[in-house]
Amino acid sequence: MKNQRNYQLDFLKLIFTGCVFLSHTHALINKNTNFYIPTGLGWISVHFFFVLSGMLMVDSFMRKSNIQNNDESGKAALSYVLKKFQYLAIPYWVALILRTLIQIILYAKNPKTVNQIIFRMFPEIFAVNGGGILPQINNPPNWYISAMLIVMLPLYYLMAKKTDFFVHVFAPLGAILTFGWMFSKKPHLSELEFQTYFNGAVIRAFAGICFGVIAWLIFDRLRKGIIKKPQRILISLIEIISWSIFFSVILQKEQWYVLEYSVMLLLPITIAIAFSEKSYLAKLFHLKIFRWVAPLSLAIYLNHSGAVQITIKYFRNLGYKKGVLISAVLTMVLCLLYFGIIKFFRVLWNRKLKKYFTNGEQKIEE
């Protein structure tokens, strides 16, 4: 199936990361600010990330036909989740350390507070905080990664155990029913709010990842069925029109959650089209310069919270525009520090530490 990285998806991740950043600057707005931030902008953007993650999970599974419907489905599910976290672990932990240091600098008044900030990190270190453990986490954006990993474990197991049932019945039905429940219960369900045994983070992750399965089904049809030029023109028009409708609604000043939920149903379609590369828009993203977009979007997502918090603490009175500019600059500074630490760690591991902790075969890519 697909082997090359899809730079269009990476670019979309950067766009939605920017939306998350913008949504978190809401605290900088005051009565003199001539600017608005749609209330659901960050919430919807995280839903995009869940849908994308679900689609890529299914695609990864479908490229490993040897694990379908076997007796080691649980082992396969756990292995997938652990490998997923292993891929994210170094950036995740580096950003967590930086954000924790910022938390200490901004709010630690005495040694006791420092100890509390440090020792409450373990659920976050192990990425289990998305299940509802200690919602006052050091790096708030991390909840998405944790919730994604937690939900993927049972869903991947069910997919490996009953592939046809999961892909064609369970996931589509789970997406629609959970989405409808969220709509009726609380339109912008908080990741911190518990609903019986499950918190909002897990519920939102479940809905988004199940929608990702629908996205994969659409992608699979497009991949096999779009061959002729008229078909590619049509699918290109559908992609352009769908994105235009989507952003015209979610960027409105006076948002109505009914419209938000309505246009969010376009995301599995647009994501699937981008992944299939059957649209002519995909040709715009074949340049190698886009290979830097994925690590940049992850860096911004993981590090922007600390930058915004510093701005709120020290520069809030400068006004919204200056506050956003300062937040953006601080985010880039933190990202540079983050990339530098990751580079140092990888060089240190590959050249010095690896021989003491492994058989010499495991290497962290530089």
Coordinates of C-alpha atoms in Angstrom, one line a residue:
M1 CA 0.0 0.0 0.0
K2 CA 1.3 3.5 0.8
N3 CA 5.0 3.7 1.7
Q4 CA 6.0 7.3 1.2
R5 CA 5.1 10.1 3.7
N6 CA 2.1 12.2 2.8
Y7 CA 3.2 15.8 3.1
Q8 CA -0.3 17.1 2.5
L9 CA -1.4 15.5 5.7
D10 CA 1.6 16.9 7.5
F11 CA 0.7 20.4 6.2
L12 CA -2.9 19.9 7.5
K13 CA -1.5 19.0 10.9
L14 CA 0.5 22.2 10.9
I15 CA -2.7 24.2 10.0
F16 CA -4.7 22.6 12.8
T17 CA -1.8 22.9 15.2
G18 CA -1.9 26.7 14.5
C19 CA -5.6 26.6 15.3
V20 CA -4.9 25.0 18.7
F21 CA -2.2 27.6 19.4
L22 CA -4.7 30.4 18.5
S23 CA -7.4 28.9 20.7
H24 CA -5.1 28.9 23.7
T25 CA -4.4 32.6 23.3
H26 CA -8.0 33.4 24.2
A27 CA -6.9 34.4 27.7
L28 CA -5.0 37.4 26.2
I29 CA -8.2 38.9 24.9
N30 CA -9.6 41.9 26.8
K31 CA -12.4 44.3 26.3
N32 CA -10.3 46.5 24.0
T33 CA -9.4 43.6 21.7
N34 CA -10.8 43.9 18.2
F35 CA -10.4 40.2 17.4
Y36 CA -12.3 37.0 18.0
I37 CA -11.4 33.4 18.5
P38 CA -14.2 30.9 17.7
T39 CA -15.1 29.0 20.8
G40 CA -14.8 25.6 19.3
L41 CA -11.6 26.1 17.2
G42 CA -9.2 24.1 19.4
W43 CA -11.8 21.5 20.2
I44 CA -12.5 20.8 16.6
S45 CA -8.8 20.8 15.7
V46 CA -8.1 18.1 18.3
H47 CA -11.0 16.1 16.7
F48 CA -9.1 16.3 13.4
F49 CA -6.0 14.8 15.0
F50 CA -8.1 11.9 16.4
V51 CA -9.6 11.2 13.0
L52 CA -6.3 11.3 11.3
S53 CA -4.8 9.0 14.0
G54 CA -7.6 6.5 13.6
M55 CA -7.2 6.3 9.8
L56 CA -3.4 5.8 10.1
M57 CA -4.0 3.1 12.7
V58 CA -6.2 1.1 10.3
D59 CA -3.8 1.7 7.4
S60 CA -0.9 0.4 9.4
F61 CA -2.9 -2.7 10.4
M62 CA -4.0 -3.4 6.9
R63 CA -0.4 -3.4 5.7
K64 CA 0.3 -6.2 8.2
S65 CA -2.0 -8.9 7.0
N66 CA -0.2 -11.6 9.0
I67 CA -1.7 -10.4 12.3
Q68 CA -5.3 -10.4 11.2
N69 CA -7.7 -12.6 13.1
N70 CA -5.0 -14.6 14.9
D71 CA -4.7 -15.7 18.6
E72 CA -2.2 -13.0 19.5
S73 CA -4.5 -10.0 18.8
G74 CA -3.9 -8.6 22.3
K75 CA -0.2 -8.9 21.9
A76 CA -0.4 -7.2 18.5
A77 CA -2.5 -4.4 20.0
L78 CA -0.1 -3.7 22.9
S79 CA 2.9 -3.9 20.6
Y80 CA 1.3 -1.3 18.3
V81 CA 0.5 1.1 21.1
L82 CA 4.0 0.8 22.7
K83 CA 5.7 1.4 19.3
K84 CA 3.4 4.4 18.8
F85 CA 4.5 5.8 22.1
Q86 CA 8.1 4.8 21.5
Y87 CA 8.1 6.9 18.3
L88 CA 6.8 9.9 20.3
A89 CA 8.6 9.3 23.6
I90 CA 11.7 11.5 23.2
P91 CA 9.8 14.6 21.9
Y92 CA 7.1 14.0 24.4
W93 CA 9.4 13.8 27.4
V94 CA 11.6 16.7 26.3
A95 CA 8.6 19.0 25.9
L96 CA 7.3 17.7 29.3
I97 CA 10.6 18.6 31.0
L98 CA 10.7 22.1 29.4
R99 CA 7.0 22.7 30.4
T100 CA 7.7 21.5 33.9
L101 CA 10.6 23.9 34.3
I102 CA 8.4 26.7 33.1
Q103 CA 5.7 25.6 35.6
I104 CA 8.3 25.7 38.4
I105 CA 9.6 29.1 37.4
L106 CA 6.2 30.7 37.2
Y107 CA 4.4 29.2 40.1
A108 CA 6.8 27.5 42.6
K109 CA 7.0 29.7 45.7
N110 CA 8.8 27.2 47.9
P111 CA 10.4 23.7 47.9
K112 CA 7.1 22.0 48.7
T113 CA 5.5 23.4 45.6
V114 CA 8.5 22.4 43.5
N115 CA 8.2 18.8 44.8
Q116 CA 4.5 18.7 44.1
I117 CA 5.0 19.9 40.5
I118 CA 7.7 17.3 39.9
F119 CA 6.2 14.3 41.7
R120 CA 2.8 14.6 40.1
M121 CA 4.4 14.0 36.7
F122 CA 4.3 10.2 36.8
P123 CA 0.9 9.7 35.1
E124 CA 2.0 12.1 32.5
I125 CA 5.4 10.5 32.1
F126 CA 3.8 7.2 31.4
A127 CA 1.1 8.8 29.2
V128 CA -1.8 7.5 31.3
N129 CA -3.2 10.9 32.4
G130 CA -5.7 10.8 29.5
G131 CA -7.6 8.3 31.5
G132 CA -8.5 10.9 34.1
I133 CA -5.5 10.6 36.5
L134 CA -4.5 14.0 37.9
P135 CA -6.1 16.4 35.4
Q136 CA -3.9 19.2 36.5
I137 CA -1.0 18.1 34.3
N138 CA 2.2 20.0 33.6
N139 CA 1.9 20.1 29.8
P140 CA -1.8 20.3 29.0
P141 CA -1.6 19.4 25.3
N142 CA -0.3 16.0 26.2
W143 CA -3.8 14.8 27.1
Y144 CA -4.5 14.2 23.4
I145 CA -1.5 11.8 23.0
S146 CA -2.4 9.9 26.2
A147 CA -6.1 9.6 25.3
M148 CA -5.2 8.4 21.8
L149 CA -2.9 5.6 23.1
I150 CA -5.4 4.5 25.7
V151 CA -8.3 4.2 23.2
M152 CA -6.1 2.6 20.5
L153 CA -5.3 -0.4 22.7
P154 CA -8.8 -2.0 22.8
L155 CA -9.8 -0.7 19.3
Y156 CA -6.7 -2.2 17.7
Y157 CA -7.3 -5.5 19.6
L158 CA -10.9 -5.7 18.3
M159 CA -9.7 -4.8 14.8
A160 CA -7.1 -7.6 14.9
K161 CA -9.6 -10.1 16.3
K162 CA -12.7 -9.3 14.2
T163 CA -11.4 -7.2 11.3
D164 CA -14.5 -7.2 9.1
F165 CA -16.9 -6.5 12.0
F166 CA -14.7 -3.7 13.5
V167 CA -14.1 -1.9 10.2
H168 CA -17.5 -2.2 8.7
V169 CA -19.9 -2.3 11.7
F170 CA -18.4 -1.4 15.1
A171 CA -16.3 1.6 14.2
P172 CA -18.9 3.4 12.0
L173 CA -21.7 2.8 14.5
G174 CA -19.4 3.7 17.4
A175 CA -18.5 7.0 15.7
I176 CA -22.1 8.0 14.9
L177 CA -23.6 7.1 18.3
T178 CA -20.8 8.6 20.3
F179 CA -20.8 11.8 18.2
G180 CA -24.6 12.0 18.7
W181 CA -24.2 11.5 22.5
M182 CA -21.6 14.2 22.7
F183 CA -23.8 16.6 20.7
S184 CA -26.8 16.1 23.1
K185 CA -24.8 15.9 26.3
K186 CA -22.4 18.9 26.0
P187 CA -21.4 20.2 22.6
H188 CA -17.8 21.0 23.6
L189 CA -17.2 18.1 25.9
S190 CA -14.2 18.9 28.1
E191 CA -11.4 16.4 28.3
L192 CA -11.4 16.8 32.1
E193 CA -15.1 16.0 32.6
F194 CA -16.0 12.5 33.8
Q195 CA -19.1 10.8 32.5
T196 CA -19.7 7.8 34.7
Y197 CA -16.5 5.6 34.3
F198 CA -15.0 7.5 31.3
N199 CA -13.7 11.1 31.1
G200 CA -14.1 13.4 28.2
A201 CA -10.6 12.8 26.8
V202 CA -11.3 9.0 26.3
I203 CA -14.8 9.7 24.9
R204 CA -13.5 12.2 22.4
A205 CA -10.7 10.0 21.4
F206 CA -13.0 7.0 20.9
A207 CA -15.3 9.1 18.6
G208 CA -12.5 10.6 16.6
I209 CA -10.6 7.3 16.1
C210 CA -13.8 5.5 15.0
F211 CA -14.3 8.3 12.5
G212 CA -10.8 7.7 11.3
V213 CA -11.9 4.1 10.5
I214 CA -14.6 5.6 8.2
A215 CA -11.9 7.8 6.7
W216 CA -9.8 4.8 5.9
L217 CA -12.8 3.1 4.2
I218 CA -13.3 6.2 2.0
F219 CA -9.6 6.2 1.3
D220 CA -9.6 2.6 0.3
R221 CA -12.4 3.2 -2.2
L222 CA -10.6 6.2 -3.6
R223 CA -7.3 4.4 -3.9
K224 CA -8.9 1.6 -5.9
G225 CA -11.5 3.5 -7.9
I226 CA -10.1 6.9 -8.9
I227 CA -8.1 6.3 -12.1
K228 CA -9.3 8.6 -14.9
K229 CA -8.7 12.3 -15.3
P230 CA -12.4 13.3 -15.0
Q231 CA -12.6 11.4 -11.7
R232 CA -9.5 13.2 -10.4
I233 CA -11.0 16.6 -11.3
L234 CA -14.3 15.7 -9.5
I235 CA -12.5 14.5 -6.4
S236 CA -10.4 17.7 -6.5
L237 CA -13.5 19.9 -6.6
I238 CA -15.0 17.9 -3.7
E239 CA -11.9 18.4 -1.6
I240 CA -11.8 22.2 -2.3
I241 CA -15.5 22.7 -1.7
S242 CA -15.5 20.6 1.5
W243 CA -12.5 22.4 3.0
S244 CA -14.1 25.8 2.0
I245 CA -17.4 24.9 3.7
F246 CA -15.6 23.5 6.8
F247 CA -13.4 26.5 7.5
S248 CA -16.1 29.0 6.6
V249 CA -18.2 27.5 9.4
I250 CA -15.6 26.9 12.1
L251 CA -14.0 30.4 11.7
Q252 CA -17.2 32.2 12.1
K253 CA -17.4 34.8 14.9
E254 CA -20.8 33.7 16.1
Q255 CA -20.5 29.9 16.1
W256 CA -23.5 27.7 16.4
Y257 CA -22.5 24.2 17.6
V258 CA -25.1 22.6 15.3
L259 CA -23.2 23.8 12.3
E260 CA -19.9 22.8 13.9
Y261 CA -21.0 19.2 14.3
S262 CA -22.5 19.2 10.9
V263 CA -19.3 20.3 9.1
M264 CA -17.1 18.0 11.3
L265 CA -18.7 15.1 9.4
L266 CA -16.7 16.4 6.3
L267 CA -13.4 15.6 8.0
P268 CA -13.3 11.9 7.3
I269 CA -13.9 12.7 3.6
T270 CA -11.3 15.5 3.3
I271 CA -8.7 13.5 5.2
A272 CA -9.3 10.4 3.1
I273 CA -8.9 12.4 -0.1
A274 CA -5.7 13.9 1.1
F275 CA -4.3 10.5 2.1
S276 CA -5.3 9.0 -1.2
E277 CA -3.4 11.7 -3.2
K278 CA -6.0 11.3 -5.9
S279 CA -6.8 15.0 -5.9
Y280 CA -4.8 17.4 -7.9
L281 CA -4.2 19.4 -4.7
A282 CA -1.8 16.7 -3.7
K283 CA 0.6 17.8 -6.4
L284 CA 1.2 21.0 -4.4
F285 CA 2.8 19.0 -1.6
H286 CA 5.5 16.9 -3.4
L287 CA 8.3 19.3 -2.7
K288 CA 10.9 18.1 -0.2
I289 CA 10.7 21.3 1.8
F290 CA 7.5 19.9 3.3
R291 CA 9.5 17.1 5.0
W292 CA 10.1 19.7 7.8
V293 CA 6.4 20.3 8.4
A294 CA 5.7 17.2 10.5
P295 CA 8.5 17.7 13.1
L296 CA 7.7 21.4 13.2
S297 CA 3.9 20.9 13.8
L298 CA 4.7 18.4 16.6
A299 CA 7.2 20.8 18.2
I300 CA 4.7 23.7 18.1
Y301 CA 1.9 21.5 19.5
L302 CA 4.0 20.2 22.4
N303 CA 5.7 23.5 23.3
H304 CA 3.3 26.3 22.7
S305 CA 1.5 25.9 26.0
G306 CA 4.5 27.1 28.0
A307 CA 5.0 30.1 25.7
V308 CA 1.4 31.2 26.1
Q309 CA 1.6 30.7 29.9
I310 CA 4.7 33.0 30.1
T311 CA 2.9 35.6 28.0
I312 CA -0.2 35.5 30.2
K313 CA 2.0 35.8 33.3
Y314 CA 4.3 38.7 32.3
F315 CA 2.9 40.4 29.1
R316 CA -0.9 40.2 29.4
N317 CA -1.3 43.9 29.6
L318 CA 0.4 44.6 26.3
G319 CA -2.7 43.8 24.3
Y320 CA -3.8 40.8 22.3
K321 CA -1.8 41.4 19.1
K322 CA 1.5 41.9 21.0
G323 CA 0.7 39.0 23.3
V324 CA 0.2 36.7 20.3
L325 CA 3.4 37.9 18.7
I326 CA 5.3 37.3 22.0
S327 CA 3.7 33.9 22.4
A328 CA 4.7 32.9 18.8
V329 CA 8.3 34.1 19.4
L330 CA 8.6 32.3 22.7
T331 CA 7.1 29.2 21.1
M332 CA 9.9 29.2 18.4
V333 CA 12.5 29.7 21.1
L334 CA 11.2 26.7 23.0
C335 CA 11.1 24.7 19.8
L336 CA 14.7 25.5 19.0
L337 CA 15.7 24.5 22.6
Y338 CA 13.5 21.3 22.2
F339 CA 15.2 20.4 18.9
G340 CA 18.6 21.0 20.4
I341 CA 18.0 18.8 23.4
I342 CA 16.6 16.0 21.2
K343 CA 19.6 16.2 18.9
F344 CA 22.0 16.1 21.9
F345 CA 20.2 13.1 23.4
R346 CA 20.2 11.2 20.2
V347 CA 23.9 11.8 19.6
L348 CA 24.7 10.9 23.2
W349 CA 22.7 7.7 23.0
N350 CA 24.0 6.5 19.6
R351 CA 27.6 7.3 20.3
K352 CA 28.0 6.7 24.0
L353 CA 25.1 5.1 25.9
K354 CA 23.8 2.6 23.5
K355 CA 26.5 0.0 24.0
Y356 CA 25.8 -0.1 27.7
F357 CA 22.0 -0.6 27.5
T358 CA 21.4 -2.6 24.3
N359 CA 23.1 -5.3 22.2
G360 CA 24.2 -2.5 19.9
E361 CA 21.5 -2.8 17.3
Q362 CA 19.0 -0.3 18.6
K363 CA 19.7 3.2 17.2
I364 CA 17.9 6.4 17.7
E365 CA 17.6 8.2 14.3
E366 CA 19.6 11.4 14.2

